[in-house]
Amino acid sequence: MKTARNITKAISFVALLVTTLASPSLPTRSQEAARYSKMAPIDQYLMTDRSAEIAMARSAAPPSISADAEVTVLGRHGYETVVKGKNGFVCLVERSWMSPFDFAQFWNPKMRGPICFNPPAVRSILPLTFKRTELVLSGMSKDQIIEGIKAFGAKGLPPLEPGAMCYMMSPQGYLNDDVGHWRPHLMFYVPLTDPKSWGADLPGTPVMLNPQFQGAPEPITEFMIPVPTWSDGTAAPKEAQ
């Protein structure tokens, strides 16, 4: 079934990134676990050409949005604002640690997830990207990062704002080793909810549940909807690559 194939291949990453909704074979999972069992040296996650990272970040959304957006790039101690914005959007390139914590490629240094957050998401979702990144770059383990996110959620995470969403329409991203840049899509953030209330993952519906958060540990449900074109207006494939 076409919908089932799409769901199986559906990968979304953040900030960041996404994970496969169907389990890979045991040999594949074992190989991935061994290859990405720990964080690589920080230099492998950084982009030495800041102009290239800015361009990649902007490619997450159409120029009508990204041209006036704020842009941040990843440095050794976290994200740094390098371009001031005018429209309230923020564009950046998320790294692999914005994947679900049980994703075998959580530490894959090749992963790049261009993403543009709208103003409500800037205020209530983007802080999670910054916090996870801060904890990762401080050298914490996954368990310590989870506990740090829980503490942040209890004390410092702003309430989720209605209308929070983001654009992931870049043809330049690399979401993981299985799907490459996958397909352009939009993502919507809501408080923890039953995916059926959105019709997610049902036959014929374009709405997919993204397991990036889903209460583990962030109190958020995230849905994604594929769109037909990349941010530059060119046609996207109808099937996931």
CSV table of C-alpha atoms in Angstrom, one decimal:
chain,number,residue,atom,x,y,z
A,1,MET,CA,0.0,0.0,0.0
A,2,LYS,CA,1.4,3.4,-1.0
A,3,THR,CA,0.5,5.1,2.2
A,4,ALA,CA,2.1,2.3,4.3
A,5,ARG,CA,5.3,2.7,2.2
A,6,ASN,CA,5.3,6.4,2.9
A,7,ILE,CA,4.8,5.9,6.6
A,8,THR,CA,7.5,3.3,6.8
A,9,LYS,CA,10.0,5.7,5.1
A,10,ALA,CA,8.7,8.8,6.8
A,11,ILE,CA,11.7,10.5,8.4
A,12,SER,CA,11.8,13.8,10.1
A,13,PHE,CA,14.6,15.6,12.0
A,14,VAL,CA,13.7,19.1,14.7
A,15,ALA,CA,15.1,21.1,14.6
A,16,LEU,CA,16.1,18.1,13.5
A,17,LEU,CA,15.5,15.6,12.3
A,18,VAL,CA,13.3,12.4,12.0
A,19,THR,CA,13.4,8.7,12.5
A,20,THR,CA,12.0,5.8,10.5
A,21,LEU,CA,8.6,4.7,11.6
A,22,ALA,CA,9.2,1.0,10.8
A,23,SER,CA,12.0,-0.9,12.4
A,24,PRO,CA,15.0,-1.8,10.2
A,25,SER,CA,16.4,-5.3,10.1
A,26,LEU,CA,18.4,-6.4,13.1
A,27,PRO,CA,21.7,-6.5,11.3
A,28,THR,CA,21.1,-3.0,10.0
A,29,ARG,CA,20.2,-1.7,13.5
A,30,SER,CA,23.2,-3.4,15.0
A,31,GLN,CA,25.5,-1.9,12.4
A,32,GLU,CA,24.1,1.6,13.0
A,33,ALA,CA,24.3,1.2,16.8
A,34,ALA,CA,27.9,0.3,16.5
A,35,ARG,CA,28.7,3.0,14.0
A,36,TYR,CA,27.0,5.8,15.9
A,37,SER,CA,27.4,4.5,19.5
A,38,LYS,CA,28.8,7.7,20.8
A,39,MET,CA,29.2,11.3,19.9
A,40,ALA,CA,31.8,12.0,17.3
A,41,PRO,CA,34.4,14.8,17.7
A,42,ILE,CA,32.7,18.2,17.6
A,43,ASP,CA,34.5,19.3,14.5
A,44,GLN,CA,32.5,16.6,12.5
A,45,TYR,CA,29.2,18.3,13.4
A,46,LEU,CA,30.4,21.8,12.6
A,47,MET,CA,30.3,23.5,9.2
A,48,THR,CA,33.5,25.4,8.6
A,49,ASP,CA,32.0,27.7,6.0
A,50,ARG,CA,29.5,29.9,7.8
A,51,SER,CA,28.1,31.3,4.6
A,52,ALA,CA,27.3,27.8,3.4
A,53,GLU,CA,25.5,27.1,6.7
A,54,ILE,CA,23.5,30.3,6.4
A,55,ALA,CA,22.5,29.4,2.9
A,56,MET,CA,21.5,25.9,3.9
A,57,ALA,CA,19.5,27.3,6.8
A,58,ARG,CA,17.6,29.7,4.6
A,59,SER,CA,16.9,26.9,2.1
A,60,ALA,CA,14.4,25.4,4.7
A,61,ALA,CA,11.7,27.8,3.6
A,62,PRO,CA,10.7,29.8,0.5
A,63,PRO,CA,12.7,33.0,0.0
A,64,SER,CA,9.5,35.0,0.8
A,65,ILE,CA,10.0,33.8,4.4
A,66,SER,CA,13.7,33.0,4.8
A,67,ALA,CA,15.1,36.2,3.2
A,68,ASP,CA,13.9,38.2,6.2
A,69,ALA,CA,14.4,35.5,8.9
A,70,GLU,CA,17.0,35.5,11.6
A,71,VAL,CA,19.7,32.9,11.0
A,72,THR,CA,21.7,31.1,13.7
A,73,VAL,CA,24.7,28.7,13.1
A,74,LEU,CA,26.2,26.0,15.3
A,75,GLY,CA,29.4,27.0,17.1
A,76,ARG,CA,31.4,25.0,19.6
A,77,HIS,CA,29.3,26.2,22.5
A,78,GLY,CA,25.9,26.3,20.9
A,79,TYR,CA,23.9,28.2,18.3
A,80,GLU,CA,25.0,31.8,17.5
A,81,THR,CA,22.9,34.4,15.8
A,82,VAL,CA,24.7,35.6,12.7
A,83,VAL,CA,21.9,37.4,10.8
A,84,LYS,CA,19.3,39.5,12.4
A,85,GLY,CA,15.7,39.0,11.2
A,86,LYS,CA,12.8,41.2,10.4
A,87,ASN,CA,9.8,38.8,10.3
A,88,GLY,CA,10.0,36.8,13.5
A,89,PHE,CA,11.1,33.6,11.8
A,90,VAL,CA,14.4,31.8,12.7
A,91,CYS,CA,16.2,29.5,10.3
A,92,LEU,CA,19.0,27.1,11.3
A,93,VAL,CA,20.5,23.7,10.6
A,94,GLU,CA,19.7,21.1,13.2
A,95,ARG,CA,22.1,18.2,14.0
A,96,SER,CA,21.5,14.6,14.7
A,97,TRP,CA,20.9,15.0,18.4
A,98,MET,CA,17.4,16.4,17.7
A,99,SER,CA,16.4,12.9,16.7
A,100,PRO,CA,14.4,10.7,19.0
A,101,PHE,CA,16.7,9.4,21.8
A,102,ASP,CA,16.3,5.8,20.7
A,103,PHE,CA,17.2,6.5,17.1
A,104,ALA,CA,20.2,4.4,16.0
A,105,GLN,CA,21.7,7.4,14.2
A,106,PHE,CA,21.3,9.9,17.1
A,107,TRP,CA,25.0,10.7,16.9
A,108,ASN,CA,25.4,10.6,13.1
A,109,PRO,CA,27.7,13.6,12.3
A,110,LYS,CA,26.6,13.7,8.7
A,111,MET,CA,23.0,14.7,9.4
A,112,ARG,CA,21.9,18.2,8.6
A,113,GLY,CA,18.3,19.4,9.0
A,114,PRO,CA,17.6,22.9,7.6
A,115,ILE,CA,14.5,24.2,9.4
A,116,CYS,CA,12.7,27.5,9.7
A,117,PHE,CA,10.5,28.1,12.8
A,118,ASN,CA,7.5,30.5,12.7
A,119,PRO,CA,7.2,33.1,15.5
A,120,PRO,CA,5.1,31.0,17.9
A,121,ALA,CA,7.6,28.1,17.4
A,122,VAL,CA,10.5,30.4,17.9
A,123,ARG,CA,9.2,31.3,21.3
A,124,SER,CA,8.0,27.8,22.4
A,125,ILE,CA,9.9,25.1,20.4
A,126,LEU,CA,13.2,26.6,19.4
A,127,PRO,CA,14.3,26.7,23.1
A,128,LEU,CA,14.3,22.9,23.1
A,129,THR,CA,16.8,22.9,20.2
A,130,PHE,CA,19.0,25.3,22.0
A,131,LYS,CA,18.7,23.4,25.3
A,132,ARG,CA,19.4,20.0,23.8
A,133,THR,CA,22.4,21.4,22.0
A,134,GLU,CA,23.7,23.0,25.1
A,135,LEU,CA,23.5,19.7,27.0
A,136,VAL,CA,25.1,17.8,24.2
A,137,LEU,CA,28.0,20.2,23.8
A,138,SER,CA,28.6,20.1,27.6
A,139,GLY,CA,29.5,16.4,27.2
A,140,MET,CA,26.4,14.8,28.8
A,141,SER,CA,25.2,11.3,28.1
A,142,LYS,CA,21.8,10.6,26.6
A,143,ASP,CA,20.3,9.8,30.0
A,144,GLN,CA,21.7,13.0,31.4
A,145,ILE,CA,20.4,15.0,28.5
A,146,ILE,CA,16.9,13.5,29.0
A,147,GLU,CA,17.0,14.5,32.7
A,148,GLY,CA,18.2,17.9,31.8
A,149,ILE,CA,15.3,18.3,29.3
A,150,LYS,CA,12.8,17.2,32.0
A,151,ALA,CA,14.2,19.8,34.4
A,152,PHE,CA,14.1,22.4,31.7
A,153,GLY,CA,10.5,21.5,30.9
A,154,ALA,CA,9.5,21.8,34.5
A,155,LYS,CA,11.1,25.1,35.1
A,156,GLY,CA,12.3,26.9,32.0
A,157,LEU,CA,10.3,25.8,28.9
A,158,PRO,CA,7.8,28.4,27.7
A,159,PRO,CA,4.2,27.2,27.2
A,160,LEU,CA,3.5,25.7,23.8
A,161,GLU,CA,1.9,28.5,21.7
A,162,PRO,CA,-1.1,27.8,19.4
A,163,GLY,CA,0.0,27.8,15.7
A,164,ALA,CA,3.6,26.7,16.3
A,165,MET,CA,5.0,25.2,13.1
A,166,CYS,CA,8.1,25.0,10.9
A,167,TYR,CA,9.2,24.6,7.4
A,168,MET,CA,11.5,21.8,6.3
A,169,MET,CA,11.5,22.3,2.5
A,170,SER,CA,15.2,22.2,1.8
A,171,PRO,CA,16.7,20.2,-1.1
A,172,GLN,CA,20.1,20.5,0.6
A,173,GLY,CA,19.4,18.7,3.9
A,174,TYR,CA,20.6,15.2,4.8
A,175,LEU,CA,18.2,13.7,7.4
A,176,ASN,CA,19.9,10.4,7.8
A,177,ASP,CA,21.7,7.5,6.0
A,178,ASP,CA,18.4,5.8,5.1
A,179,VAL,CA,16.6,8.6,3.3
A,180,GLY,CA,19.0,11.4,2.5
A,181,HIS,CA,17.1,14.6,2.2
A,182,TRP,CA,13.7,12.8,2.0
A,183,ARG,CA,10.8,15.1,1.0
A,184,PRO,CA,9.9,18.7,1.7
A,185,HIS,CA,7.4,19.0,4.5
A,186,LEU,CA,5.8,21.2,7.1
A,187,MET,CA,5.6,20.3,10.8
A,188,PHE,CA,3.0,21.3,13.4
A,189,TYR,CA,3.4,21.2,17.1
A,190,VAL,CA,0.6,20.6,19.6
A,191,PRO,CA,0.3,19.5,23.2
A,192,LEU,CA,0.4,15.8,23.7
A,193,THR,CA,-2.6,14.4,21.9
A,194,ASP,CA,-4.0,11.3,20.3
A,195,PRO,CA,-2.6,11.2,16.7
A,196,LYS,CA,-6.1,9.9,15.5
A,197,SER,CA,-7.5,13.4,16.2
A,198,TRP,CA,-5.4,14.6,13.2
A,199,GLY,CA,-6.1,11.4,11.2
A,200,ALA,CA,-2.3,10.8,11.3
A,201,ASP,CA,-0.9,7.7,9.5
A,202,LEU,CA,-4.4,6.6,8.3
A,203,PRO,CA,-4.7,5.3,4.7
A,204,GLY,CA,-5.0,8.2,2.2
A,205,THR,CA,-4.1,11.0,4.6
A,206,PRO,CA,-1.0,13.1,4.1
A,207,VAL,CA,-0.6,13.7,7.9
A,208,MET,CA,2.1,11.7,9.6
A,209,LEU,CA,3.0,11.5,13.3
A,210,ASN,CA,6.6,12.4,13.9
A,211,PRO,CA,8.1,10.5,16.9
A,212,GLN,CA,10.7,13.2,17.5
A,213,PHE,CA,9.1,14.3,20.7
A,214,GLN,CA,5.8,12.6,21.6
A,215,GLY,CA,6.4,13.0,25.4
A,216,ALA,CA,9.8,11.5,25.4
A,217,PRO,CA,10.7,13.6,27.3
A,218,GLU,CA,9.2,16.8,25.8
A,219,PRO,CA,5.4,17.2,26.3
A,220,ILE,CA,4.7,17.8,22.6
A,221,THR,CA,3.1,15.9,19.7
A,222,GLU,CA,4.5,16.7,16.3
A,223,PHE,CA,2.8,16.1,13.0
A,224,MET,CA,4.3,16.5,9.5
A,225,ILE,CA,2.7,17.0,6.1
A,226,PRO,CA,4.7,16.5,2.9
A,227,VAL,CA,4.4,19.3,0.3
A,228,PRO,CA,4.8,19.1,-3.5
A,229,THR,CA,7.7,21.5,-4.0
A,230,TRP,CA,11.1,22.3,-2.5
A,231,SER,CA,11.7,25.8,-1.2
A,232,ASP,CA,13.1,26.9,-4.5
A,233,GLY,CA,9.9,26.0,-6.3
A,234,THR,CA,11.2,22.9,-8.0
A,235,ALA,CA,9.0,19.7,-7.9
A,236,ALA,CA,9.6,17.2,-5.2
A,237,PRO,CA,9.4,13.4,-5.7
A,238,LYS,CA,6.1,11.8,-5.0
A,239,GLU,CA,7.7,9.0,-3.1
A,240,ALA,CA,10.3,9.2,-0.4
A,241,GLN,CA,13.8,8.5,-1.7
